[in-house]
CSV table of C-alpha atoms in Angstrom, one decimal:
chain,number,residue,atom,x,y,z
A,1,UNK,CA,-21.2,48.6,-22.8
A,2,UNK,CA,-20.9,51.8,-24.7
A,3,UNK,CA,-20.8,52.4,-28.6
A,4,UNK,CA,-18.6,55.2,-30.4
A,5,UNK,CA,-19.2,56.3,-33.5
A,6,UNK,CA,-17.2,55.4,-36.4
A,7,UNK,CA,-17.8,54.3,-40.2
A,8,UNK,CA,-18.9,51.2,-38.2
A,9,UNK,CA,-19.6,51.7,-34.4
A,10,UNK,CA,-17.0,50.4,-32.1
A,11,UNK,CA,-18.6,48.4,-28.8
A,12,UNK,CA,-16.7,49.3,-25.7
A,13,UNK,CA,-16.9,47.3,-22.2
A,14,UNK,CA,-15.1,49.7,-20.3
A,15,UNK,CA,-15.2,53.6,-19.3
A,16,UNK,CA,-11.4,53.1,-18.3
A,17,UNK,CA,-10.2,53.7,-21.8
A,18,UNK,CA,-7.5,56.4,-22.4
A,19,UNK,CA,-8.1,59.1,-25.8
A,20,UNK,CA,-5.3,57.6,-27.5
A,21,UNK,CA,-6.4,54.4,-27.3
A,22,UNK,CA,-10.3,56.0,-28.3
A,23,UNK,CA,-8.7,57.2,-31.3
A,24,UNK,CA,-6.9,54.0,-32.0
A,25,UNK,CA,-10.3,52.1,-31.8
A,26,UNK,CA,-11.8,54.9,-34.3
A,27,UNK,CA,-9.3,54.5,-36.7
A,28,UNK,CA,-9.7,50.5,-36.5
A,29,UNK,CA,-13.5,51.4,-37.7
A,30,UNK,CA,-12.5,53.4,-40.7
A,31,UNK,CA,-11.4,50.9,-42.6
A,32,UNK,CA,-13.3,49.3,-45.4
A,33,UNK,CA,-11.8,45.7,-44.5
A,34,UNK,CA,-13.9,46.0,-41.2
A,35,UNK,CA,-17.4,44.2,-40.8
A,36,UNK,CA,-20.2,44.8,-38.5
A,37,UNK,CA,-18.3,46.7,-35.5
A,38,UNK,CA,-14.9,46.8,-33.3
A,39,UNK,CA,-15.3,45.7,-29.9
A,40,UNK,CA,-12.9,46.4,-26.8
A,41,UNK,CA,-12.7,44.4,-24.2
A,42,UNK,CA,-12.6,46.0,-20.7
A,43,UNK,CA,-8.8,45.6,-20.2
A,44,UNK,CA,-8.4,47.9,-23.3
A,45,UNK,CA,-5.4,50.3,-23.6
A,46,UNK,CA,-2.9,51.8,-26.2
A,47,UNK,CA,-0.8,49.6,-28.4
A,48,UNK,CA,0.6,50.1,-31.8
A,49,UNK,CA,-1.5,50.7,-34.4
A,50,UNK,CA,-4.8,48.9,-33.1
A,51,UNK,CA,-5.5,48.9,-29.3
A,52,UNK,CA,-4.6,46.0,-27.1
A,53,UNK,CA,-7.6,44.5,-25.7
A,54,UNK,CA,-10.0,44.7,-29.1
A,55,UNK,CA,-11.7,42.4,-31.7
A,56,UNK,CA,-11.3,43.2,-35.3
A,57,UNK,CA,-14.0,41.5,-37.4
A,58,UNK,CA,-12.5,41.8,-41.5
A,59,UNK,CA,-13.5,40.3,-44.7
A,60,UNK,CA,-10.9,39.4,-47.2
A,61,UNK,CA,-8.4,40.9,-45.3
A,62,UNK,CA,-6.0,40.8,-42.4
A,63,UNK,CA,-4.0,43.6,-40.5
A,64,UNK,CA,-0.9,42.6,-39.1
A,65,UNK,CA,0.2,44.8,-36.8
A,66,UNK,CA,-3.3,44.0,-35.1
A,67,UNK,CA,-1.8,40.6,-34.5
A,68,UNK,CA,1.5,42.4,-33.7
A,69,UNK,CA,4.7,40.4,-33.2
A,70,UNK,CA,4.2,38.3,-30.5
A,71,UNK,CA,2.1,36.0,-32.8
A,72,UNK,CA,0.3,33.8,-30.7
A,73,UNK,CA,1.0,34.9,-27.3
A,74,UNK,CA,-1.4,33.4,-25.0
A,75,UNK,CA,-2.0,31.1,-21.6
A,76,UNK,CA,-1.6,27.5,-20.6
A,77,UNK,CA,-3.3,26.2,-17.1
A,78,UNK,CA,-3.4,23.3,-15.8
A,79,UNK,CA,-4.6,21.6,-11.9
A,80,UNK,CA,-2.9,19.1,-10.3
A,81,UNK,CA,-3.8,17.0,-7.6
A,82,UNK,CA,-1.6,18.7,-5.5
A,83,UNK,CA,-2.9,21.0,-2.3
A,84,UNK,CA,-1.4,24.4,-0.1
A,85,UNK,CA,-0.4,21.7,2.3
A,86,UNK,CA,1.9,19.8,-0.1
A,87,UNK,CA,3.7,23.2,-0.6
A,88,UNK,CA,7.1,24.0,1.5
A,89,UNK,CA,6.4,27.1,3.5
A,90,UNK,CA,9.4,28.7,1.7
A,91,UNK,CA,9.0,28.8,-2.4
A,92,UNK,CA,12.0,30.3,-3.0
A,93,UNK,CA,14.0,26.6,-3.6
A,94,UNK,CA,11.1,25.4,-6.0
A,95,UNK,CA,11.4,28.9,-8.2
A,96,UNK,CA,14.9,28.6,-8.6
A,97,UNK,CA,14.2,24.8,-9.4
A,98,UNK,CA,11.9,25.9,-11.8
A,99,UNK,CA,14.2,29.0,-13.4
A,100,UNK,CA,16.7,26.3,-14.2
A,101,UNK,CA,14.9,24.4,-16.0
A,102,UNK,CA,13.2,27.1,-18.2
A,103,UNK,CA,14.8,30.0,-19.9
A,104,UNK,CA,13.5,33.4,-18.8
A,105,UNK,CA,14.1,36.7,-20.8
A,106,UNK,CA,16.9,36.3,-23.7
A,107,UNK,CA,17.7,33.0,-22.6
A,108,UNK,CA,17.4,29.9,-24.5
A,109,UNK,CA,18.2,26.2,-24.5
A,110,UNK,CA,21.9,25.1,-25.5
A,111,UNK,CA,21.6,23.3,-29.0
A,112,UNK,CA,23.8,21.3,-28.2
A,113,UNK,CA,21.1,19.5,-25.2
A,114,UNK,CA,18.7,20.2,-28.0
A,115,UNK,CA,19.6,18.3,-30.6
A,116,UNK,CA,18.0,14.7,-30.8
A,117,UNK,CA,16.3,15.2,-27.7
A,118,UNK,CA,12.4,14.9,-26.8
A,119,UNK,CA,12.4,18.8,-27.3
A,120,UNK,CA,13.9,18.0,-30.9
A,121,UNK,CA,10.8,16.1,-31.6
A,122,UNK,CA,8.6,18.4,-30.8
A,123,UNK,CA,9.6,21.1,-32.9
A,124,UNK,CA,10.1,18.2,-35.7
A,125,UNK,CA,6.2,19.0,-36.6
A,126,UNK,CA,6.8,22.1,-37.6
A,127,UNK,CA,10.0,22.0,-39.3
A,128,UNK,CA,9.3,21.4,-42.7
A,129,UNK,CA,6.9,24.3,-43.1
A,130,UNK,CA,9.3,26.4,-41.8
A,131,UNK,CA,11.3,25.2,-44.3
A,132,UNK,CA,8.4,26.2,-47.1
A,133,UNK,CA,7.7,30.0,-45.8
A,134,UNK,CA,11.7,30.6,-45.5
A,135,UNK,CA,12.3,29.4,-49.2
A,136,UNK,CA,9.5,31.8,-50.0
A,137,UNK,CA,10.7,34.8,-48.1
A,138,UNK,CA,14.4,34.6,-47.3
A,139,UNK,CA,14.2,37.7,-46.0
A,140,UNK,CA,13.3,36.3,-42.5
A,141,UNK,CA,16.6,34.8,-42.7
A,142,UNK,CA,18.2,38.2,-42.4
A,143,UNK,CA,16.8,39.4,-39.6
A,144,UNK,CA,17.4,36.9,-36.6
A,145,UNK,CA,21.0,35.8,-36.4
A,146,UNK,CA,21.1,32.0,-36.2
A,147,UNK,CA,17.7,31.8,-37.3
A,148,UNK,CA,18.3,27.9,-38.4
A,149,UNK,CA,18.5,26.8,-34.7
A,150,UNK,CA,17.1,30.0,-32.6
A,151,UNK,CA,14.0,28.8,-33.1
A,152,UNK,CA,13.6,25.4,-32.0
A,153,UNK,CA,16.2,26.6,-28.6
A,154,UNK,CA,13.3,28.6,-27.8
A,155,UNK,CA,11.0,26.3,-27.6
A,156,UNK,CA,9.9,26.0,-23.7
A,157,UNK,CA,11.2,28.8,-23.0
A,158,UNK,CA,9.2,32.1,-21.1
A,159,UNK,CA,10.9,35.5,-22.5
A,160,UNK,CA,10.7,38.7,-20.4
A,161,UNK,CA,8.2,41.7,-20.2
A,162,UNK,CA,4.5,40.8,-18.7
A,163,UNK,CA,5.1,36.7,-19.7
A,164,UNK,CA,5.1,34.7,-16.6
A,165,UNK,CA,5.0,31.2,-15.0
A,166,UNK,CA,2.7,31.1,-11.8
A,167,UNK,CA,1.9,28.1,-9.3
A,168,UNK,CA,-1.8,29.3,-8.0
A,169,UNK,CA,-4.2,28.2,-5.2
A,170,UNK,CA,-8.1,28.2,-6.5
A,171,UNK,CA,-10.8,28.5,-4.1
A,172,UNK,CA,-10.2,24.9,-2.2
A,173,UNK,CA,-6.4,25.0,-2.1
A,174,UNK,CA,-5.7,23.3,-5.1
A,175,UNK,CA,-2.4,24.1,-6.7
A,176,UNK,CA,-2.9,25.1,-10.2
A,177,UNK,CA,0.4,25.7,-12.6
A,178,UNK,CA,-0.7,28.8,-15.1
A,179,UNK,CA,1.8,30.4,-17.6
A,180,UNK,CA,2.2,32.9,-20.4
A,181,UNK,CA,4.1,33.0,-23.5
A,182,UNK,CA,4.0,33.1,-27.1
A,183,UNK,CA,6.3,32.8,-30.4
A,184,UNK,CA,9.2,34.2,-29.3
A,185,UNK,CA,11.8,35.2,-31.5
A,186,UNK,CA,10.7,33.5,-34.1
A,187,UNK,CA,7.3,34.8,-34.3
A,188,UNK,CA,8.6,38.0,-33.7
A,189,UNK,CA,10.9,37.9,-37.1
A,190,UNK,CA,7.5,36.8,-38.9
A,191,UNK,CA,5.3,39.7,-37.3
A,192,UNK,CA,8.0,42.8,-38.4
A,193,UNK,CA,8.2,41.8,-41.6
A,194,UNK,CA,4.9,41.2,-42.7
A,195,UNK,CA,3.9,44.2,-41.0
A,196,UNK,CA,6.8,46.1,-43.0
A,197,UNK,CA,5.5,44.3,-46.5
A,198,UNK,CA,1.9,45.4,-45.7
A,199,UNK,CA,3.0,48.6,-45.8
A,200,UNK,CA,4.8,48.5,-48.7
A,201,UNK,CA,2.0,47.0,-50.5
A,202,UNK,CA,-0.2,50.1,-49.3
A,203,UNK,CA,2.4,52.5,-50.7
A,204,UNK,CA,2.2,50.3,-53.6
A,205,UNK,CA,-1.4,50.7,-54.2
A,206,UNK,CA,-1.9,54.3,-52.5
A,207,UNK,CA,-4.2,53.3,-50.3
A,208,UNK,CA,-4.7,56.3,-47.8
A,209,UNK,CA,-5.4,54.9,-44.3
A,210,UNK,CA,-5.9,56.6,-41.1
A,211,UNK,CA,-2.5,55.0,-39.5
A,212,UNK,CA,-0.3,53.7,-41.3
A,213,UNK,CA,0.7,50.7,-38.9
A,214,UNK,CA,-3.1,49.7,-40.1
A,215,UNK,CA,-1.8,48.6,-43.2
A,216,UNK,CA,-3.7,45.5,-44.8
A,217,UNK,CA,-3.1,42.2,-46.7
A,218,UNK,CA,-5.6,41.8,-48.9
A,219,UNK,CA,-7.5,38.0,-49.9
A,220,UNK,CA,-6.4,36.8,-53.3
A,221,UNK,CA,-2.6,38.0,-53.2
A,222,UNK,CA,0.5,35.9,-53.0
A,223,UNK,CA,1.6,38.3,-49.8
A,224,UNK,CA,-1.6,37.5,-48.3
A,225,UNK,CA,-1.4,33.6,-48.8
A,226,UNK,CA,2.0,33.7,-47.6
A,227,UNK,CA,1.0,35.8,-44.2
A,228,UNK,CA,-1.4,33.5,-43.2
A,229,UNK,CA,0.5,30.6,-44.2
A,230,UNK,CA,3.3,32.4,-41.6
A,231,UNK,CA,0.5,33.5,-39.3
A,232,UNK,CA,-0.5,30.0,-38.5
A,233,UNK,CA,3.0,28.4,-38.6
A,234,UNK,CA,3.3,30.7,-35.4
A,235,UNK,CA,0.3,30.1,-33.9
A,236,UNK,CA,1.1,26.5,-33.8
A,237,UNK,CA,4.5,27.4,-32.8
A,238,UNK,CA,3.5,29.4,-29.8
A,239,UNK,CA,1.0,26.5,-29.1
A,240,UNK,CA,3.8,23.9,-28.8
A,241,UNK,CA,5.9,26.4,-27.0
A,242,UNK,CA,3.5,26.2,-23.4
A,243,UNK,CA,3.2,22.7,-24.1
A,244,UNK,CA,6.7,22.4,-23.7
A,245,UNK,CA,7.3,24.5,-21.1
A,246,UNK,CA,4.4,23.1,-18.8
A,247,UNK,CA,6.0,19.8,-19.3
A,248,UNK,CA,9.8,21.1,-18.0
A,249,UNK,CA,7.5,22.9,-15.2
A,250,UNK,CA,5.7,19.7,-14.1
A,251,UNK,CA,9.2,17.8,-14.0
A,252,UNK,CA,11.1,20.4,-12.3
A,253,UNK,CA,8.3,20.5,-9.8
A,254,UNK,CA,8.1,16.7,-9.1
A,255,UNK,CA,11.6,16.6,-8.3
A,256,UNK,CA,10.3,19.1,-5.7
A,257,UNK,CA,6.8,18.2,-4.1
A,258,UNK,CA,5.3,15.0,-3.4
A,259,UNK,CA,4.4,12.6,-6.0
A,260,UNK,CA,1.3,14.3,-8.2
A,261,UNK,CA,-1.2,13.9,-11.1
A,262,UNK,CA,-2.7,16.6,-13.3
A,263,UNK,CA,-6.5,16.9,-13.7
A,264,UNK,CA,-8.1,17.0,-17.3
A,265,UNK,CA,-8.9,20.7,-16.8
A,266,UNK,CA,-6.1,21.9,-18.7
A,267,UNK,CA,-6.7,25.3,-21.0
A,268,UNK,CA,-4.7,26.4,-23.7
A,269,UNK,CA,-5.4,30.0,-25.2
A,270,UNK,CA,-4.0,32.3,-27.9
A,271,UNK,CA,-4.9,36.1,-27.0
A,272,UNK,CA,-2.9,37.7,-29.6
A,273,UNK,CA,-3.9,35.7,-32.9
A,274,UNK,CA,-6.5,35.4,-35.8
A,275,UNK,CA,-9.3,32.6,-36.5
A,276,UNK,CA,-11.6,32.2,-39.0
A,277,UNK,CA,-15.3,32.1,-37.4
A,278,UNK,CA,-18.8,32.8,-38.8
A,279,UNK,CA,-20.3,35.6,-37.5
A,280,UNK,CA,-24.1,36.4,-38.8
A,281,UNK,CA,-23.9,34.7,-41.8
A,282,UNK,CA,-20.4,35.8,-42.6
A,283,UNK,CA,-17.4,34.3,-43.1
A,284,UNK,CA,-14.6,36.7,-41.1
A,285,UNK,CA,-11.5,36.4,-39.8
A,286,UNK,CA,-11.7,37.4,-36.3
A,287,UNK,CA,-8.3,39.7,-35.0
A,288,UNK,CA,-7.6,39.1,-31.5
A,289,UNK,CA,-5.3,41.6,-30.1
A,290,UNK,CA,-5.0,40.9,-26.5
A,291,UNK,CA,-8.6,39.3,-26.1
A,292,UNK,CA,-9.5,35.5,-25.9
A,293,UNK,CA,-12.1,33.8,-27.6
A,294,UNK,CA,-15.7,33.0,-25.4
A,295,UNK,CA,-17.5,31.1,-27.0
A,296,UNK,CA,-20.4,28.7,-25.1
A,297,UNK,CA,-19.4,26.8,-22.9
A,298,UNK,CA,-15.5,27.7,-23.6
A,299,UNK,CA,-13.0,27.8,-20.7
A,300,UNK,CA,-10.9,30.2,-20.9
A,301,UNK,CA,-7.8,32.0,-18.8
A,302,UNK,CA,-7.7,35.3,-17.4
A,303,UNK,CA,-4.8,36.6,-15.8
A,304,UNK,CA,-4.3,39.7,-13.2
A,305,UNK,CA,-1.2,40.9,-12.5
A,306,UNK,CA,1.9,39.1,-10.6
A,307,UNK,CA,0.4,40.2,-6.9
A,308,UNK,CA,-3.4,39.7,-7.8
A,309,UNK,CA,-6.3,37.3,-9.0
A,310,UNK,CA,-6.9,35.1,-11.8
A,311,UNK,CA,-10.0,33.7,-13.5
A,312,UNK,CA,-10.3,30.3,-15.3
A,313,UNK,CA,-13.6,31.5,-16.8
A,314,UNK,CA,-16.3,29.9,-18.8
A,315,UNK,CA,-17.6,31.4,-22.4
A,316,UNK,CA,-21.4,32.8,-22.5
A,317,UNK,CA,-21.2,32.9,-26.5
A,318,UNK,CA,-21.9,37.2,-26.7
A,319,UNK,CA,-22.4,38.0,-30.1
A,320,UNK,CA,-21.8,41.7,-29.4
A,321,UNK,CA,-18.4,40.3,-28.3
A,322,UNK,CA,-17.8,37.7,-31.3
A,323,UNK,CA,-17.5,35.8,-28.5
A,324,UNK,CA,-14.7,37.1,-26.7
A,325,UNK,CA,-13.5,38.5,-23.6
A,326,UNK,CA,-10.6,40.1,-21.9
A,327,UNK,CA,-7.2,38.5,-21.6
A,328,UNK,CA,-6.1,40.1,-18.4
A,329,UNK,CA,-6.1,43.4,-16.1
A,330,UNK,CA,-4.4,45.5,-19.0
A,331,UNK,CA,-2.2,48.1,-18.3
A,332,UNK,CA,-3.5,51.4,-17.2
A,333,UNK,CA,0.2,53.0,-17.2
A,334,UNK,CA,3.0,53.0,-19.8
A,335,UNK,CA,6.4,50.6,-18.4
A,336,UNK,CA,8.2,53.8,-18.5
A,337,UNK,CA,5.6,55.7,-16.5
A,338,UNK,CA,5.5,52.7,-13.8
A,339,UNK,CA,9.4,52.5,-13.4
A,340,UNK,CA,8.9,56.9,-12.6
A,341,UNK,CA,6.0,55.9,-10.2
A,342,UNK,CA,7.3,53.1,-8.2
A,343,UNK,CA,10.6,51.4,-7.1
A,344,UNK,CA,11.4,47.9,-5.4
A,345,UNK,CA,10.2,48.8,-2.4
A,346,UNK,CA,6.3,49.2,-3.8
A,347,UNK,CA,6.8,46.4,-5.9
A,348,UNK,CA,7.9,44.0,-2.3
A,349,UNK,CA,4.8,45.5,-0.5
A,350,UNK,CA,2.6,45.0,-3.5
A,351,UNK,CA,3.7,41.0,-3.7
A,352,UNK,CA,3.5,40.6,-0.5
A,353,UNK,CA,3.0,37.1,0.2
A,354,UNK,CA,4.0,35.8,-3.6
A,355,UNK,CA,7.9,34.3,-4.2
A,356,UNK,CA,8.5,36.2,-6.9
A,357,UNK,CA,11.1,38.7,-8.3
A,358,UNK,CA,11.0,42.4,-6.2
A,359,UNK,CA,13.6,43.9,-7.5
A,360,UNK,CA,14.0,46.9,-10.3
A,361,UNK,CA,14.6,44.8,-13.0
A,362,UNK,CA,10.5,43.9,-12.9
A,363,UNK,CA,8.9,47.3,-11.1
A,364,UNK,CA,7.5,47.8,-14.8
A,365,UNK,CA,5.0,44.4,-13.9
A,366,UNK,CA,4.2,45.8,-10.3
A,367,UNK,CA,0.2,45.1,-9.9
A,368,UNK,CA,-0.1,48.8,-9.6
A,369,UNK,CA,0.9,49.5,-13.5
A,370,UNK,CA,-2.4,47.2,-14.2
A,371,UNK,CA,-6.3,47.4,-14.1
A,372,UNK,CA,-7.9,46.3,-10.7
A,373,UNK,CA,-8.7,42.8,-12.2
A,374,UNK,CA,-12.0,42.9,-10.1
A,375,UNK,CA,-13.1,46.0,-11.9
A,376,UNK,CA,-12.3,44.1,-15.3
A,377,UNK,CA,-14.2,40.7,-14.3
A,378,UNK,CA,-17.4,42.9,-13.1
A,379,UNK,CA,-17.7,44.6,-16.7
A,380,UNK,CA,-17.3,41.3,-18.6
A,381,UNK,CA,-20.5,39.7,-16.7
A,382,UNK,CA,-22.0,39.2,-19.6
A,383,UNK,CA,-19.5,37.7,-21.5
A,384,UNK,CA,-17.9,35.2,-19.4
A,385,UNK,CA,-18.8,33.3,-16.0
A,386,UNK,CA,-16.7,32.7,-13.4
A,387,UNK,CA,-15.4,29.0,-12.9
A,388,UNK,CA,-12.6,29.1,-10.4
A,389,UNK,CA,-10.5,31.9,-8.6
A,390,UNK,CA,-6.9,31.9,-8.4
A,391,UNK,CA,-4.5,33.2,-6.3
A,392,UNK,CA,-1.1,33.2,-7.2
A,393,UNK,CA,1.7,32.0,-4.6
A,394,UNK,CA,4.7,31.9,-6.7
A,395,UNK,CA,5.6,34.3,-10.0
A,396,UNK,CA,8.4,33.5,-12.4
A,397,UNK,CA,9.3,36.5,-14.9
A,398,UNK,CA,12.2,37.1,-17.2
């Protein structure tokens, strides 16, 4: 670990950091909101406004474009009593099995299979205080089209870019099911505009700040109230989201594979989120930006890329870490600069031995574009243990 310099010092697990993103994390330390020190995970890299891969400890306030858009965003793992054996020696039929029964990329379920199904009543939780932040800010209304029924058809459903759904083999074979999503659409809608009302209320007040995607709600307001309220409504959103879709994976799968129970070490994680903890003696709310929370004795998931290895991992409580850890590789190249650097070709030879997408339309996710997960795991030693290894056999990505 390494420590810049900033109005408060900014812990860094990671000498793979690029200067934008150094100057991201020094700006995070200007601001007043922010107590103790920044840290940054080793998986660290450029994002907007705040780097992805750091933990923003503030008091009596919250940034959210820290959070960003994809509120929530985070892992769900489970094992199941399944084995490598019990897998056909061609995946390709059980992907497309799977694909069918959950949307990738803009897709979403039909309403009309929706409506008064079991999906319905999951979602039914949530609906009322929808209801309450909408009638509050209408606004959100505005800026999804069909926002009334978008957001209960997305629900179990994966979206595109680096979200994925993964069947894995740990260390003895077993078949694990891992995937990655968050708030979709919905939580999207909720992350733009409070991050455009932030900054309205810093033009508002004048308050000078070293980025202006930094821009902070501040305790004691209505705005503030009425993020978090939003904030947590997608949280809870996303949560229920990977619920659902691990339960359309598990019976796509079983129509598949022999018959087969899942194990009670299932995981589910936020990575892009805010919690309130105590941190010496002080009541914070904890900004996760791509990192996942470690505390003692926590399991945890962390991902490589779609042709490398993942960790279910174990929490060692660092303080120096406010208990947290990395939530992946991270990217060590832009998408743009991958899709220049490689083609299909690089991306078949780098997934060599995974069913998974190789053609253009994913070379942006080729393992390459990402960290060496190894490297990552090595500088986290003291913030996580190692519980199981996993190697992934079949990808799913939008």
């Amino acid at each position: 670990m390494k420590t810049l310099a900033g109005r408060v010092p900014v812990k860094v697990w990671t000498d793979e950091i690029e200067p934008a993103a150094i100057q991201q994390l020094k700006n995070v330390a200007q601001l007043p909101i922010v107590h103790g020190h920044v840290a940054a995970m080793p998986d660290v890299h450029l994002g907007i406004g705040a780097t992805v891969g750091s933990v923003i400890p503030t008091r009596g306030a919250i940034i959210p474009a820290a959070v960003g858009v994809d509120i929530g965003c985070g892992m769900n793992a489970v094992r199941t009593s399944l084995t490598a054996a019990d897998l056909p020696d061609n995946l390709a039929k059980l992907r497309s099995h799977i694909e069918a029964a959950v949307p990738v990329g803009f897709n979403q379920h039909a309403w009309d299979k929706v409506r008064g199904s079991a999906h319905q009543r999951a979602a039914r939780p949530l609906d009322d205080r929808l209801d309450r932040i909408v009638g509050k800010h209408p606004g959100l209304m505005k800026m999804q089209r069909q926002f009334a029924q978008a957001w209960i058809c997305q629900i179990g459903t994966l979206g595109g870019g680096n979200h994925f759904i993964e069947l894995c083999l740990d260390e003895e074979d077993r078949v694990w099911i891992m995937l990655h999503s968050g708030s979709r659409g919905t939580g999207n809608v909720i992350g733009r505009y409070f991050i455009e009302a932030a900054k309205k209320d810093m033009r508002r007040h004048q308050v000078n700040l070293p980025d202006r995607d930094l821009a902070y709600l501040s305790a004691g307001s209505t705005l503030f109230d009425d993020y978090v309220e939003a904030l947590e409504w997608a949280q809870d959103y996303a949560l229920t989201n990977r619920r659902e879709m691990m339960r359309l994976v598990v019976e796509a799968m079983r129509v598949q594979l022999p018959t087969f129970t899942l194990t009670d070490e299932a995981i589910n994680c936020h990575h892009n989120y805010v919690a309130r903890e105590t941190h010496d003696g002080e009541a914070l709310f904890i900004t996760r930006k791509g990192a996942i929370a470690a505390h003692a004795g926590q399991l945890g998931i962390i991902p490589g890329s779609m042709g490398a290895k993942s960790y279910i991992v174990r929490g060692l409580g660092n303080a120096a870490s406010f208990c947290s850890c990395s939530h992946g590789a991270g990217r060590r190249m832009s998408r743009s600069e991958a899709k220049r650097r490689f083609n299909r070709f690089d991306l078949a030879a780098q997934t060599e031995g995974v069913e998974c997408r190789k053609d253009g339309g994913v070379v942006d996710e080729i393992p390459g574009a990402y960290k060496d997960i190894d490297t990552v795991m090595a500088q986290q030693a003291d913030l996580v243990e190692v519980v199981h290894t996993l190697k992934q056999v079949l990808c799913i990505k939008g």
